[in-house]
Amino acid sequence: MNCYSRIIGTGSYFPSKVLTNKDIEKFVDTSDEWIVTRTGIKERRISEDESTSEMAYRASLSAIETAGISKNEIDGIVVATCTPDSLVPSTACHLQGKLGIKGPFAFDINAACSGFIYALAIGDSLIKNNLARNILIVGAERLSSILNWKDRSTCVLLGDGAGAVILSKSDRPGIRSILLHANGEHTDLLICKAGGSSFLAKYKELNIEDHLFSMKGNEVFKIAVRAMKDAAVTAVEKSGLSFNDIDYFIPHQANLRIIDAAAKRLKLSDDKVIITLDKFGNTSAASIPTALDIAVKSGKIKKGNNVVSAAFGGGLTWGSTVFTF
């Protein structure tokens, strides 16, 4: 019997606090028009007291419920995040404790905005090698905790949230192709030094604001447009499907101009592109699973639909996948 992995449940969670562009205008030298024109973002959610693992927990409960399985049937947990609760232990272990399950493997990965696709690739491999039957895969971020709110070029972009899926063993095709890439020559283009060992070793001598999240936007934009387009096209070509078979495109929710450029390369009409960044901003590793859950729960994406997804993030990392929901 053929062995595949398939997404059987989705979940998402966002904090209740909404921070609009108009709100940001009150303390940052920017404007709603500037932000919307350049990014497509109108508002984002900000965690006031919820940790990354708490948001992951709430998204996971929803994914487990929609999958129709017991939490005790989960064989492993993979959390994609660049804003963990702590360096040690992993956010996945914090999440496992909150779920009240013991024994399944649990670990984090950090591929920034590409993290969910990286985590999906790991889960797919573990299932196909008969090391697990059901894996909880989560993308969760509390990006507001690493922002420099004086840097108007970056603080308007990011938001908090978590998305989760249950990836399960199946005799029907689910995950059809996954591609993963990185280029470490560009580590300085999108970086957060605070919290790392190099920063902590000298933190008393450093100004933390200089080591919070920073990005060289124009350079990242140029690379991201090309990488997202090429990765998505290649994923479709390797999936065994044609472009006409693709029902929806779920891109990483970073910038509307990047998304539009990738969609045109895929020859997809606007109604086939899932957009959530206008309400939630860029939630890094959480952006794809939350967008998937929103599209599923709204009835847009249905069982049997073919979906292509692509992401690009710090590292620099990028990846893409095609799956049948």
PDB file of C-alpha atoms in Angstrom:
ATOM      1  CA  MET A   1       0.000   0.000   0.000  1.00  0.00           C
ATOM      2  CA  ASN A   2       1.265   3.475  -0.865  1.00  0.00           C
ATOM      3  CA  CYS A   3       2.058   5.720   2.080  1.00  0.00           C
ATOM      4  CA  TYR A   4       1.275   9.410   1.969  1.00  0.00           C
ATOM      5  CA  SER A   5       0.821  12.213   4.462  1.00  0.00           C
ATOM      6  CA  ARG A   6      -2.328  14.309   4.409  1.00  0.00           C
ATOM      7  CA  ILE A   7      -3.651  17.330   6.308  1.00  0.00           C
ATOM      8  CA  ILE A   8      -6.817  16.216   8.091  1.00  0.00           C
ATOM      9  CA  GLY A   9      -7.399  19.116  10.474  1.00  0.00           C
ATOM     10  CA  THR A  10      -6.631  22.836  10.714  1.00  0.00           C
ATOM     11  CA  GLY A  11      -6.771  25.466  13.442  1.00  0.00           C
ATOM     12  CA  SER A  12      -5.775  29.065  14.066  1.00  0.00           C
ATOM     13  CA  TYR A  13      -5.699  31.619  16.846  1.00  0.00           C
ATOM     14  CA  PHE A  14      -5.081  35.361  17.047  1.00  0.00           C
ATOM     15  CA  PRO A  15      -4.888  37.629  20.099  1.00  0.00           C
ATOM     16  CA  SER A  16      -7.910  39.867  20.651  1.00  0.00           C
ATOM     17  CA  LYS A  17      -6.019  43.187  20.555  1.00  0.00           C
ATOM     18  CA  VAL A  18      -6.263  44.841  17.127  1.00  0.00           C
ATOM     19  CA  LEU A  19      -3.598  47.400  16.198  1.00  0.00           C
ATOM     20  CA  THR A  20      -4.671  49.380  13.133  1.00  0.00           C
ATOM     21  CA  ASN A  21      -2.539  51.584  10.921  1.00  0.00           C
ATOM     22  CA  LYS A  22      -4.373  54.571  12.401  1.00  0.00           C
ATOM     23  CA  ASP A  23      -3.292  53.423  15.868  1.00  0.00           C
ATOM     24  CA  ILE A  24       0.335  53.203  14.740  1.00  0.00           C
ATOM     25  CA  GLU A  25       0.147  56.726  13.320  1.00  0.00           C
ATOM     26  CA  LYS A  26      -0.188  57.977  16.900  1.00  0.00           C
ATOM     27  CA  PHE A  27       3.342  56.934  17.914  1.00  0.00           C
ATOM     28  CA  VAL A  28       5.240  56.206  14.672  1.00  0.00           C
ATOM     29  CA  ASP A  29       6.060  58.663  11.883  1.00  0.00           C
ATOM     30  CA  THR A  30       4.031  56.904   9.181  1.00  0.00           C
ATOM     31  CA  SER A  31       0.545  56.878   7.695  1.00  0.00           C
ATOM     32  CA  ASP A  32      -2.235  54.452   6.872  1.00  0.00           C
ATOM     33  CA  GLU A  33      -1.913  55.345   3.185  1.00  0.00           C
ATOM     34  CA  TRP A  34       1.843  54.675   3.170  1.00  0.00           C
ATOM     35  CA  ILE A  35       1.464  51.273   4.828  1.00  0.00           C
ATOM     36  CA  VAL A  36      -1.465  50.084   2.694  1.00  0.00           C
ATOM     37  CA  THR A  37       0.084  51.269  -0.576  1.00  0.00           C
ATOM     38  CA  ARG A  38       3.413  49.538   0.035  1.00  0.00           C
ATOM     39  CA  THR A  39       2.286  46.393   1.866  1.00  0.00           C
ATOM     40  CA  GLY A  40      -1.486  45.870   1.704  1.00  0.00           C
ATOM     41  CA  ILE A  41      -1.636  45.645   5.514  1.00  0.00           C
ATOM     42  CA  LYS A  42      -4.448  47.503   7.302  1.00  0.00           C
ATOM     43  CA  GLU A  43      -4.245  46.011  10.806  1.00  0.00           C
ATOM     44  CA  ARG A  44      -2.597  43.287  12.838  1.00  0.00           C
ATOM     45  CA  ARG A  45      -3.127  41.427  16.145  1.00  0.00           C
ATOM     46  CA  ILE A  46      -0.838  42.033  19.109  1.00  0.00           C
ATOM     47  CA  SER A  47      -0.402  39.760  22.127  1.00  0.00           C
ATOM     48  CA  GLU A  48      -0.514  41.626  25.409  1.00  0.00           C
ATOM     49  CA  ASP A  49       0.155  38.690  27.725  1.00  0.00           C
ATOM     50  CA  GLU A  50      -0.176  35.462  25.711  1.00  0.00           C
ATOM     51  CA  SER A  51       3.014  33.518  25.079  1.00  0.00           C
ATOM     52  CA  THR A  52       3.867  31.822  21.788  1.00  0.00           C
ATOM     53  CA  SER A  53       3.030  28.434  23.314  1.00  0.00           C
ATOM     54  CA  GLU A  54      -0.325  29.684  24.610  1.00  0.00           C
ATOM     55  CA  MET A  55      -1.338  30.825  21.143  1.00  0.00           C
ATOM     56  CA  ALA A  56      -0.014  27.551  19.711  1.00  0.00           C
ATOM     57  CA  TYR A  57      -2.086  25.651  22.279  1.00  0.00           C
ATOM     58  CA  ARG A  58      -5.317  27.370  21.255  1.00  0.00           C
ATOM     59  CA  ALA A  59      -4.671  26.793  17.555  1.00  0.00           C
ATOM     60  CA  SER A  60      -3.764  23.158  18.253  1.00  0.00           C
ATOM     61  CA  LEU A  61      -7.001  22.456  20.112  1.00  0.00           C
ATOM     62  CA  SER A  62      -8.935  23.643  17.074  1.00  0.00           C
ATOM     63  CA  ALA A  63      -6.851  21.509  14.691  1.00  0.00           C
ATOM     64  CA  ILE A  64      -7.279  18.412  16.863  1.00  0.00           C
ATOM     65  CA  GLU A  65     -11.032  18.956  17.038  1.00  0.00           C
ATOM     66  CA  THR A  66     -11.482  19.413  13.293  1.00  0.00           C
ATOM     67  CA  ALA A  67      -9.282  16.372  12.615  1.00  0.00           C
ATOM     68  CA  GLY A  68     -11.616  14.267  14.722  1.00  0.00           C
ATOM     69  CA  ILE A  69      -8.824  12.547  16.648  1.00  0.00           C
ATOM     70  CA  SER A  70      -7.897  12.344  20.302  1.00  0.00           C
ATOM     71  CA  LYS A  71      -4.891  14.339  21.507  1.00  0.00           C
ATOM     72  CA  ASN A  72      -3.497  11.023  22.729  1.00  0.00           C
ATOM     73  CA  GLU A  73      -3.295   9.823  19.114  1.00  0.00           C
ATOM     74  CA  ILE A  74      -0.653  12.462  18.355  1.00  0.00           C
ATOM     75  CA  ASP A  75       2.763  10.858  17.830  1.00  0.00           C
ATOM     76  CA  GLY A  76       4.803  14.048  17.637  1.00  0.00           C
ATOM     77  CA  ILE A  77       4.801  17.835  17.750  1.00  0.00           C
ATOM     78  CA  VAL A  78       6.829  20.148  15.514  1.00  0.00           C
ATOM     79  CA  VAL A  79       6.620  23.880  16.176  1.00  0.00           C
ATOM     80  CA  ALA A  80       7.977  26.387  13.671  1.00  0.00           C
ATOM     81  CA  THR A  81       8.822  29.655  15.404  1.00  0.00           C
ATOM     82  CA  CYS A  82      11.480  32.353  15.603  1.00  0.00           C
ATOM     83  CA  THR A  83       9.935  33.775  18.793  1.00  0.00           C
ATOM     84  CA  PRO A  84      10.023  30.837  21.242  1.00  0.00           C
ATOM     85  CA  ASP A  85       8.851  31.116  24.839  1.00  0.00           C
ATOM     86  CA  SER A  86      12.380  30.277  25.946  1.00  0.00           C
ATOM     87  CA  LEU A  87      15.638  29.102  24.434  1.00  0.00           C
ATOM     88  CA  VAL A  88      15.341  25.976  26.566  1.00  0.00           C
ATOM     89  CA  PRO A  89      13.025  24.107  26.673  1.00  0.00           C
ATOM     90  CA  SER A  90      11.451  24.258  23.238  1.00  0.00           C
ATOM     91  CA  THR A  91       8.082  25.845  22.603  1.00  0.00           C
ATOM     92  CA  ALA A  92       6.962  22.396  21.411  1.00  0.00           C
ATOM     93  CA  CYS A  93       7.640  21.000  24.892  1.00  0.00           C
ATOM     94  CA  HIS A  94       5.777  23.911  26.488  1.00  0.00           C
ATOM     95  CA  LEU A  95       2.900  23.128  24.119  1.00  0.00           C
ATOM     96  CA  GLN A  96       3.015  19.426  24.919  1.00  0.00           C
ATOM     97  CA  GLY A  97       2.716  20.255  28.611  1.00  0.00           C
ATOM     98  CA  LYS A  98      -0.280  22.506  27.995  1.00  0.00           C
ATOM     99  CA  LEU A  99      -1.963  19.768  25.950  1.00  0.00           C
ATOM    100  CA  GLY A 100      -1.362  17.294  28.766  1.00  0.00           C
ATOM    101  CA  ILE A 101       0.137  14.545  26.619  1.00  0.00           C
ATOM    102  CA  LYS A 102       3.313  12.644  27.464  1.00  0.00           C
ATOM    103  CA  GLY A 103       5.695  10.656  25.303  1.00  0.00           C
ATOM    104  CA  PRO A 104       5.384  11.975  21.728  1.00  0.00           C
ATOM    105  CA  PHE A 105       8.491  13.685  20.357  1.00  0.00           C
ATOM    106  CA  ALA A 106       8.432  17.478  20.487  1.00  0.00           C
ATOM    107  CA  PHE A 107      10.876  19.990  19.008  1.00  0.00           C
ATOM    108  CA  ASP A 108      11.117  23.435  17.437  1.00  0.00           C
ATOM    109  CA  ILE A 109      12.546  24.526  14.120  1.00  0.00           C
ATOM    110  CA  ASN A 110      13.477  28.062  13.079  1.00  0.00           C
ATOM    111  CA  ALA A 111      13.332  28.911   9.393  1.00  0.00           C
ATOM    112  CA  ALA A 112      11.639  32.264  10.039  1.00  0.00           C
ATOM    113  CA  CYS A 113       8.753  32.905   7.622  1.00  0.00           C
ATOM    114  CA  SER A 114       9.458  29.648   5.758  1.00  0.00           C
ATOM    115  CA  GLY A 115       9.155  27.682   9.005  1.00  0.00           C
ATOM    116  CA  PHE A 116       5.771  26.087   8.424  1.00  0.00           C
ATOM    117  CA  ILE A 117       6.794  24.600   5.066  1.00  0.00           C
ATOM    118  CA  TYR A 118      10.040  23.336   6.609  1.00  0.00           C
ATOM    119  CA  ALA A 119       8.042  21.757   9.458  1.00  0.00           C
ATOM    120  CA  LEU A 120       5.601  20.221   6.980  1.00  0.00           C
ATOM    121  CA  ALA A 121       8.520  18.648   5.121  1.00  0.00           C
ATOM    122  CA  ILE A 122       9.824  17.105   8.352  1.00  0.00           C
ATOM    123  CA  GLY A 123       6.397  15.743   9.237  1.00  0.00           C
ATOM    124  CA  ASP A 124       5.907  14.330   5.743  1.00  0.00           C
ATOM    125  CA  SER A 125       9.255  12.518   5.914  1.00  0.00           C
ATOM    126  CA  LEU A 126       8.593  11.076   9.388  1.00  0.00           C
ATOM    127  CA  ILE A 127       5.213   9.728   8.325  1.00  0.00           C
ATOM    128  CA  LYS A 128       6.487   8.252   5.064  1.00  0.00           C
ATOM    129  CA  ASN A 129       9.257   6.501   7.025  1.00  0.00           C
ATOM    130  CA  ASN A 130       6.672   4.998   9.395  1.00  0.00           C
ATOM    131  CA  LEU A 131       7.996   6.908  12.404  1.00  0.00           C
ATOM    132  CA  ALA A 132       4.639   8.534  13.112  1.00  0.00           C
ATOM    133  CA  ARG A 133       0.989   8.353  12.113  1.00  0.00           C
ATOM    134  CA  ASN A 134      -0.340  11.694  13.349  1.00  0.00           C
ATOM    135  CA  ILE A 135       1.865  14.782  13.767  1.00  0.00           C
ATOM    136  CA  LEU A 136       0.788  18.146  15.145  1.00  0.00           C
ATOM    137  CA  ILE A 137       2.534  20.833  13.110  1.00  0.00           C
ATOM    138  CA  VAL A 138       2.324  24.412  14.331  1.00  0.00           C
ATOM    139  CA  GLY A 139       3.493  27.796  13.132  1.00  0.00           C
ATOM    140  CA  ALA A 140       3.340  30.272  16.016  1.00  0.00           C
ATOM    141  CA  GLU A 141       4.850  33.713  16.518  1.00  0.00           C
ATOM    142  CA  ARG A 142       4.831  36.549  19.026  1.00  0.00           C
ATOM    143  CA  LEU A 143       6.674  38.942  16.730  1.00  0.00           C
ATOM    144  CA  SER A 144       5.583  42.041  18.626  1.00  0.00           C
ATOM    145  CA  SER A 145       8.060  40.998  21.333  1.00  0.00           C
ATOM    146  CA  ILE A 146      11.099  41.450  19.066  1.00  0.00           C
ATOM    147  CA  LEU A 147      10.102  44.649  17.260  1.00  0.00           C
ATOM    148  CA  ASN A 148      11.773  48.009  17.517  1.00  0.00           C
ATOM    149  CA  TRP A 149       8.711  50.251  17.603  1.00  0.00           C
ATOM    150  CA  LYS A 150      10.887  53.224  16.617  1.00  0.00           C
ATOM    151  CA  ASP A 151      11.767  51.575  13.287  1.00  0.00           C
ATOM    152  CA  ARG A 152       8.867  52.569  11.055  1.00  0.00           C
ATOM    153  CA  SER A 153      10.089  50.404   8.165  1.00  0.00           C
ATOM    154  CA  THR A 154       9.583  47.147  10.080  1.00  0.00           C
ATOM    155  CA  CYS A 155       7.225  47.645  13.020  1.00  0.00           C
ATOM    156  CA  VAL A 156       4.220  48.185  10.718  1.00  0.00           C
ATOM    157  CA  LEU A 157       4.677  44.813   9.039  1.00  0.00           C
ATOM    158  CA  LEU A 158       4.380  42.171  11.712  1.00  0.00           C
ATOM    159  CA  GLY A 159       1.696  40.664  13.919  1.00  0.00           C
ATOM    160  CA  ASP A 160       1.109  37.800  16.362  1.00  0.00           C
ATOM    161  CA  GLY A 161      -0.781  34.544  15.936  1.00  0.00           C
ATOM    162  CA  ALA A 162      -0.645  30.778  15.548  1.00  0.00           C
ATOM    163  CA  GLY A 163      -1.823  28.194  13.059  1.00  0.00           C
ATOM    164  CA  ALA A 164      -1.816  24.407  13.330  1.00  0.00           C
ATOM    165  CA  VAL A 165      -2.514  21.330  11.251  1.00  0.00           C
ATOM    166  CA  ILE A 166      -2.759  17.627  11.927  1.00  0.00           C
ATOM    167  CA  LEU A 167      -0.691  15.764   9.332  1.00  0.00           C
ATOM    168  CA  SER A 168      -1.667  12.090   9.150  1.00  0.00           C
ATOM    169  CA  LYS A 169      -0.717   8.904   7.383  1.00  0.00           C
ATOM    170  CA  SER A 170      -2.984   8.160   4.420  1.00  0.00           C
ATOM    171  CA  ASP A 171      -3.333   5.820   1.471  1.00  0.00           C
ATOM    172  CA  ARG A 172      -4.400   8.788  -0.684  1.00  0.00           C
ATOM    173  CA  PRO A 173      -2.085  11.540  -1.959  1.00  0.00           C
ATOM    174  CA  GLY A 174      -1.956  14.607   0.263  1.00  0.00           C
ATOM    175  CA  ILE A 175       1.454  16.283   0.253  1.00  0.00           C
ATOM    176  CA  ARG A 176       2.502  16.021  -3.405  1.00  0.00           C
ATOM    177  CA  SER A 177       5.747  18.005  -3.463  1.00  0.00           C
ATOM    178  CA  ILE A 178       7.905  20.034  -1.093  1.00  0.00           C
ATOM    179  CA  LEU A 179      10.950  22.136  -1.942  1.00  0.00           C
ATOM    180  CA  LEU A 180      13.276  23.720   0.626  1.00  0.00           C
ATOM    181  CA  HIS A 181      16.031  26.263   0.000  1.00  0.00           C
ATOM    182  CA  ALA A 182      18.371  28.607   1.866  1.00  0.00           C
ATOM    183  CA  ASN A 183      21.170  31.076   1.152  1.00  0.00           C
ATOM    184  CA  GLY A 184      23.266  31.935   4.190  1.00  0.00           C
ATOM    185  CA  GLU A 185      25.200  34.621   2.318  1.00  0.00           C
ATOM    186  CA  HIS A 186      22.360  37.024   3.111  1.00  0.00           C
ATOM    187  CA  THR A 187      21.973  36.543   6.868  1.00  0.00           C
ATOM    188  CA  ASP A 188      22.257  40.290   7.433  1.00  0.00           C
ATOM    189  CA  LEU A 189      19.252  41.223   5.280  1.00  0.00           C
ATOM    190  CA  LEU A 190      16.632  40.046   7.770  1.00  0.00           C
ATOM    191  CA  ILE A 191      17.847  39.476  11.305  1.00  0.00           C
ATOM    192  CA  CYS A 192      17.124  39.686  15.033  1.00  0.00           C
ATOM    193  CA  LYS A 193      20.275  39.368  17.159  1.00  0.00           C
ATOM    194  CA  ALA A 194      18.640  39.869  20.568  1.00  0.00           C
ATOM    195  CA  GLY A 195      18.209  36.595  22.434  1.00  0.00           C
ATOM    196  CA  GLY A 196      21.009  34.807  20.609  1.00  0.00           C
ATOM    197  CA  SER A 197      24.170  33.651  22.338  1.00  0.00           C
ATOM    198  CA  SER A 198      26.308  36.362  20.697  1.00  0.00           C
ATOM    199  CA  PHE A 199      23.985  39.017  22.080  1.00  0.00           C
ATOM    200  CA  LEU A 200      23.581  37.466  25.532  1.00  0.00           C
ATOM    201  CA  ALA A 201      27.328  37.141  25.987  1.00  0.00           C
ATOM    202  CA  LYS A 202      27.645  40.934  25.727  1.00  0.00           C
ATOM    203  CA  TYR A 203      24.146  42.189  26.552  1.00  0.00           C
ATOM    204  CA  LYS A 204      25.320  44.524  29.336  1.00  0.00           C
ATOM    205  CA  GLU A 205      27.397  46.456  26.816  1.00  0.00           C
ATOM    206  CA  LEU A 206      24.750  46.615  24.077  1.00  0.00           C
ATOM    207  CA  ASN A 207      21.739  48.748  23.244  1.00  0.00           C
ATOM    208  CA  ILE A 208      18.925  46.254  22.780  1.00  0.00           C
ATOM    209  CA  GLU A 209      17.078  48.410  20.233  1.00  0.00           C
ATOM    210  CA  ASP A 210      20.031  48.025  17.872  1.00  0.00           C
ATOM    211  CA  HIS A 211      19.636  44.254  18.055  1.00  0.00           C
ATOM    212  CA  LEU A 212      15.888  43.833  17.610  1.00  0.00           C
ATOM    213  CA  PHE A 213      14.255  42.760  14.356  1.00  0.00           C
ATOM    214  CA  SER A 214      15.641  44.603  11.338  1.00  0.00           C
ATOM    215  CA  MET A 215      15.309  44.204   7.606  1.00  0.00           C
ATOM    216  CA  LYS A 216      16.846  45.702   4.480  1.00  0.00           C
ATOM    217  CA  GLY A 217      13.507  45.907   2.781  1.00  0.00           C
ATOM    218  CA  ASN A 218      14.398  46.775  -0.802  1.00  0.00           C
ATOM    219  CA  GLU A 219      17.019  44.030  -1.084  1.00  0.00           C
ATOM    220  CA  VAL A 220      14.756  41.447   0.553  1.00  0.00           C
ATOM    221  CA  PHE A 221      11.870  42.423  -1.728  1.00  0.00           C
ATOM    222  CA  LYS A 222      13.873  41.862  -4.917  1.00  0.00           C
ATOM    223  CA  ILE A 223      15.067  38.415  -3.846  1.00  0.00           C
ATOM    224  CA  ALA A 224      11.691  37.409  -2.392  1.00  0.00           C
ATOM    225  CA  VAL A 225       9.714  38.137  -5.561  1.00  0.00           C
ATOM    226  CA  ARG A 226      11.934  35.903  -7.667  1.00  0.00           C
ATOM    227  CA  ALA A 227      12.303  33.146  -5.050  1.00  0.00           C
ATOM    228  CA  MET A 228       8.580  32.921  -4.261  1.00  0.00           C
ATOM    229  CA  LYS A 229       7.612  32.770  -7.929  1.00  0.00           C
ATOM    230  CA  ASP A 230      10.254  30.204  -8.893  1.00  0.00           C
ATOM    231  CA  ALA A 231       9.596  28.011  -5.854  1.00  0.00           C
ATOM    232  CA  ALA A 232       5.847  27.905  -6.438  1.00  0.00           C
ATOM    233  CA  VAL A 233       6.227  27.127 -10.147  1.00  0.00           C
ATOM    234  CA  THR A 234       8.757  24.353  -9.477  1.00  0.00           C
ATOM    235  CA  ALA A 235       6.562  22.813  -6.765  1.00  0.00           C
ATOM    236  CA  VAL A 236       3.689  22.538  -9.234  1.00  0.00           C
ATOM    237  CA  GLU A 237       5.945  21.056 -11.902  1.00  0.00           C
ATOM    238  CA  LYS A 238       7.242  18.415  -9.487  1.00  0.00           C
ATOM    239  CA  SER A 239       3.827  17.564  -8.028  1.00  0.00           C
ATOM    240  CA  GLY A 240       2.567  15.608 -11.016  1.00  0.00           C
ATOM    241  CA  LEU A 241      -0.226  18.139 -11.473  1.00  0.00           C
ATOM    242  CA  SER A 242      -0.622  20.855 -14.079  1.00  0.00           C
ATOM    243  CA  PHE A 243      -1.185  24.543 -13.430  1.00  0.00           C
ATOM    244  CA  ASN A 244      -4.800  24.025 -14.487  1.00  0.00           C
ATOM    245  CA  ASP A 245      -5.204  21.549 -11.608  1.00  0.00           C
ATOM    246  CA  ILE A 246      -4.339  24.154  -8.940  1.00  0.00           C
ATOM    247  CA  ASP A 247      -7.416  25.461  -7.145  1.00  0.00           C
ATOM    248  CA  TYR A 248      -5.800  27.863  -4.674  1.00  0.00           C
ATOM    249  CA  PHE A 249      -2.537  29.612  -3.878  1.00  0.00           C
ATOM    250  CA  ILE A 250      -1.691  30.258  -0.207  1.00  0.00           C
ATOM    251  CA  PRO A 251       1.397  32.473  -0.139  1.00  0.00           C
ATOM    252  CA  HIS A 252       3.312  33.670   2.869  1.00  0.00           C
ATOM    253  CA  GLN A 253       1.522  36.853   3.901  1.00  0.00           C
ATOM    254  CA  ALA A 254       4.397  39.327   3.768  1.00  0.00           C
ATOM    255  CA  ASN A 255       3.612  41.900   1.100  1.00  0.00           C
ATOM    256  CA  LEU A 256       0.743  42.203  -1.364  1.00  0.00           C
ATOM    257  CA  ARG A 257       3.054  43.207  -4.217  1.00  0.00           C
ATOM    258  CA  ILE A 258       5.148  40.045  -3.750  1.00  0.00           C
ATOM    259  CA  ILE A 259       1.980  37.930  -3.666  1.00  0.00           C
ATOM    260  CA  ASP A 260       0.578  39.555  -6.825  1.00  0.00           C
ATOM    261  CA  ALA A 261       3.835  38.968  -8.709  1.00  0.00           C
ATOM    262  CA  ALA A 262       3.911  35.289  -7.738  1.00  0.00           C
ATOM    263  CA  ALA A 263       0.228  34.787  -8.608  1.00  0.00           C
ATOM    264  CA  LYS A 264       0.769  36.245 -12.085  1.00  0.00           C
ATOM    265  CA  ARG A 265       3.672  33.860 -12.698  1.00  0.00           C
ATOM    266  CA  LEU A 266       1.370  30.986 -11.720  1.00  0.00           C
ATOM    267  CA  LYS A 267      -1.354  32.407 -13.996  1.00  0.00           C
ATOM    268  CA  LEU A 268      -3.849  32.377 -11.127  1.00  0.00           C
ATOM    269  CA  SER A 269      -6.780  34.766 -10.936  1.00  0.00           C
ATOM    270  CA  ASP A 270      -7.320  36.866  -7.812  1.00  0.00           C
ATOM    271  CA  ASP A 271     -10.170  34.642  -6.596  1.00  0.00           C
ATOM    272  CA  LYS A 272      -7.729  31.734  -6.310  1.00  0.00           C
ATOM    273  CA  VAL A 273      -5.268  33.590  -4.070  1.00  0.00           C
ATOM    274  CA  ILE A 274      -5.834  33.446  -0.309  1.00  0.00           C
ATOM    275  CA  ILE A 275      -5.091  36.831   1.290  1.00  0.00           C
ATOM    276  CA  THR A 276      -5.186  37.503   5.041  1.00  0.00           C
ATOM    277  CA  LEU A 277      -2.374  40.029   5.538  1.00  0.00           C
ATOM    278  CA  ASP A 278      -4.789  42.982   5.354  1.00  0.00           C
ATOM    279  CA  LYS A 279      -6.240  41.920   8.727  1.00  0.00           C
ATOM    280  CA  PHE A 280      -3.306  40.140  10.366  1.00  0.00           C
ATOM    281  CA  GLY A 281      -0.096  41.429   8.801  1.00  0.00           C
ATOM    282  CA  ASN A 282       2.958  39.219   8.465  1.00  0.00           C
ATOM    283  CA  THR A 283       2.836  36.519  11.153  1.00  0.00           C
ATOM    284  CA  SER A 284       5.947  34.726   9.885  1.00  0.00           C
ATOM    285  CA  ALA A 285       5.694  30.944  10.380  1.00  0.00           C
ATOM    286  CA  ALA A 286       2.026  31.315  11.357  1.00  0.00           C
ATOM    287  CA  SER A 287       0.923  33.038   8.153  1.00  0.00           C
ATOM    288  CA  ILE A 288       0.367  29.991   5.923  1.00  0.00           C
ATOM    289  CA  PRO A 289      -1.381  27.686   8.448  1.00  0.00           C
ATOM    290  CA  THR A 290      -3.641  30.509   9.678  1.00  0.00           C
ATOM    291  CA  ALA A 291      -4.555  31.468   6.109  1.00  0.00           C
ATOM    292  CA  LEU A 292      -5.274  27.800   5.358  1.00  0.00           C
ATOM    293  CA  ASP A 293      -7.525  27.450   8.387  1.00  0.00           C
ATOM    294  CA  ILE A 294      -9.419  30.651   7.612  1.00  0.00           C
ATOM    295  CA  ALA A 295      -9.988  29.493   4.011  1.00  0.00           C
ATOM    296  CA  VAL A 296     -11.126  26.037   5.169  1.00  0.00           C
ATOM    297  CA  LYS A 297     -13.420  27.293   7.934  1.00  0.00           C
ATOM    298  CA  SER A 298     -15.006  29.837   5.567  1.00  0.00           C
ATOM    299  CA  GLY A 299     -15.815  27.073   3.098  1.00  0.00           C
ATOM    300  CA  LYS A 300     -13.508  28.374   0.382  1.00  0.00           C
ATOM    301  CA  ILE A 301     -11.043  25.474   0.404  1.00  0.00           C
ATOM    302  CA  LYS A 302     -12.791  22.105   0.334  1.00  0.00           C
ATOM    303  CA  LYS A 303     -11.703  18.486   0.450  1.00  0.00           C
ATOM    304  CA  GLY A 304     -10.098  17.469  -2.808  1.00  0.00           C
ATOM    305  CA  ASN A 305      -8.845  20.960  -3.671  1.00  0.00           C
ATOM    306  CA  ASN A 306      -5.250  21.255  -4.857  1.00  0.00           C
ATOM    307  CA  VAL A 307      -3.258  23.995  -3.141  1.00  0.00           C
ATOM    308  CA  VAL A 308       0.164  25.482  -3.847  1.00  0.00           C
ATOM    309  CA  SER A 309       1.938  27.401  -1.109  1.00  0.00           C
ATOM    310  CA  ALA A 310       5.221  29.299  -0.981  1.00  0.00           C
ATOM    311  CA  ALA A 311       7.141  31.254   1.641  1.00  0.00           C
ATOM    312  CA  PHE A 312      10.272  33.348   1.984  1.00  0.00           C
ATOM    313  CA  GLY A 313      12.022  34.494   5.145  1.00  0.00           C
ATOM    314  CA  GLY A 314      15.155  35.255   7.110  1.00  0.00           C
ATOM    315  CA  GLY A 315      18.142  33.012   6.589  1.00  0.00           C
ATOM    316  CA  LEU A 316      17.541  33.621   3.816  1.00  0.00           C
ATOM    317  CA  THR A 317      15.175  30.674   3.500  1.00  0.00           C
ATOM    318  CA  TRP A 318      12.393  29.832   1.101  1.00  0.00           C
ATOM    319  CA  GLY A 319      10.220  26.863   0.258  1.00  0.00           C
ATOM    320  CA  SER A 320       7.099  25.672  -1.473  1.00  0.00           C
ATOM    321  CA  THR A 321       4.621  22.814  -1.421  1.00  0.00           C
ATOM    322  CA  VAL A 322       1.689  21.427  -3.352  1.00  0.00           C
ATOM    323  CA  PHE A 323      -0.914  19.403  -1.506  1.00  0.00           C
ATOM    324  CA  THR A 324      -4.389  18.002  -1.969  1.00  0.00           C
ATOM    325  CA  PHE A 325      -6.548  18.964   0.966  1.00  0.00           C
TER     326      PHE A 325
END
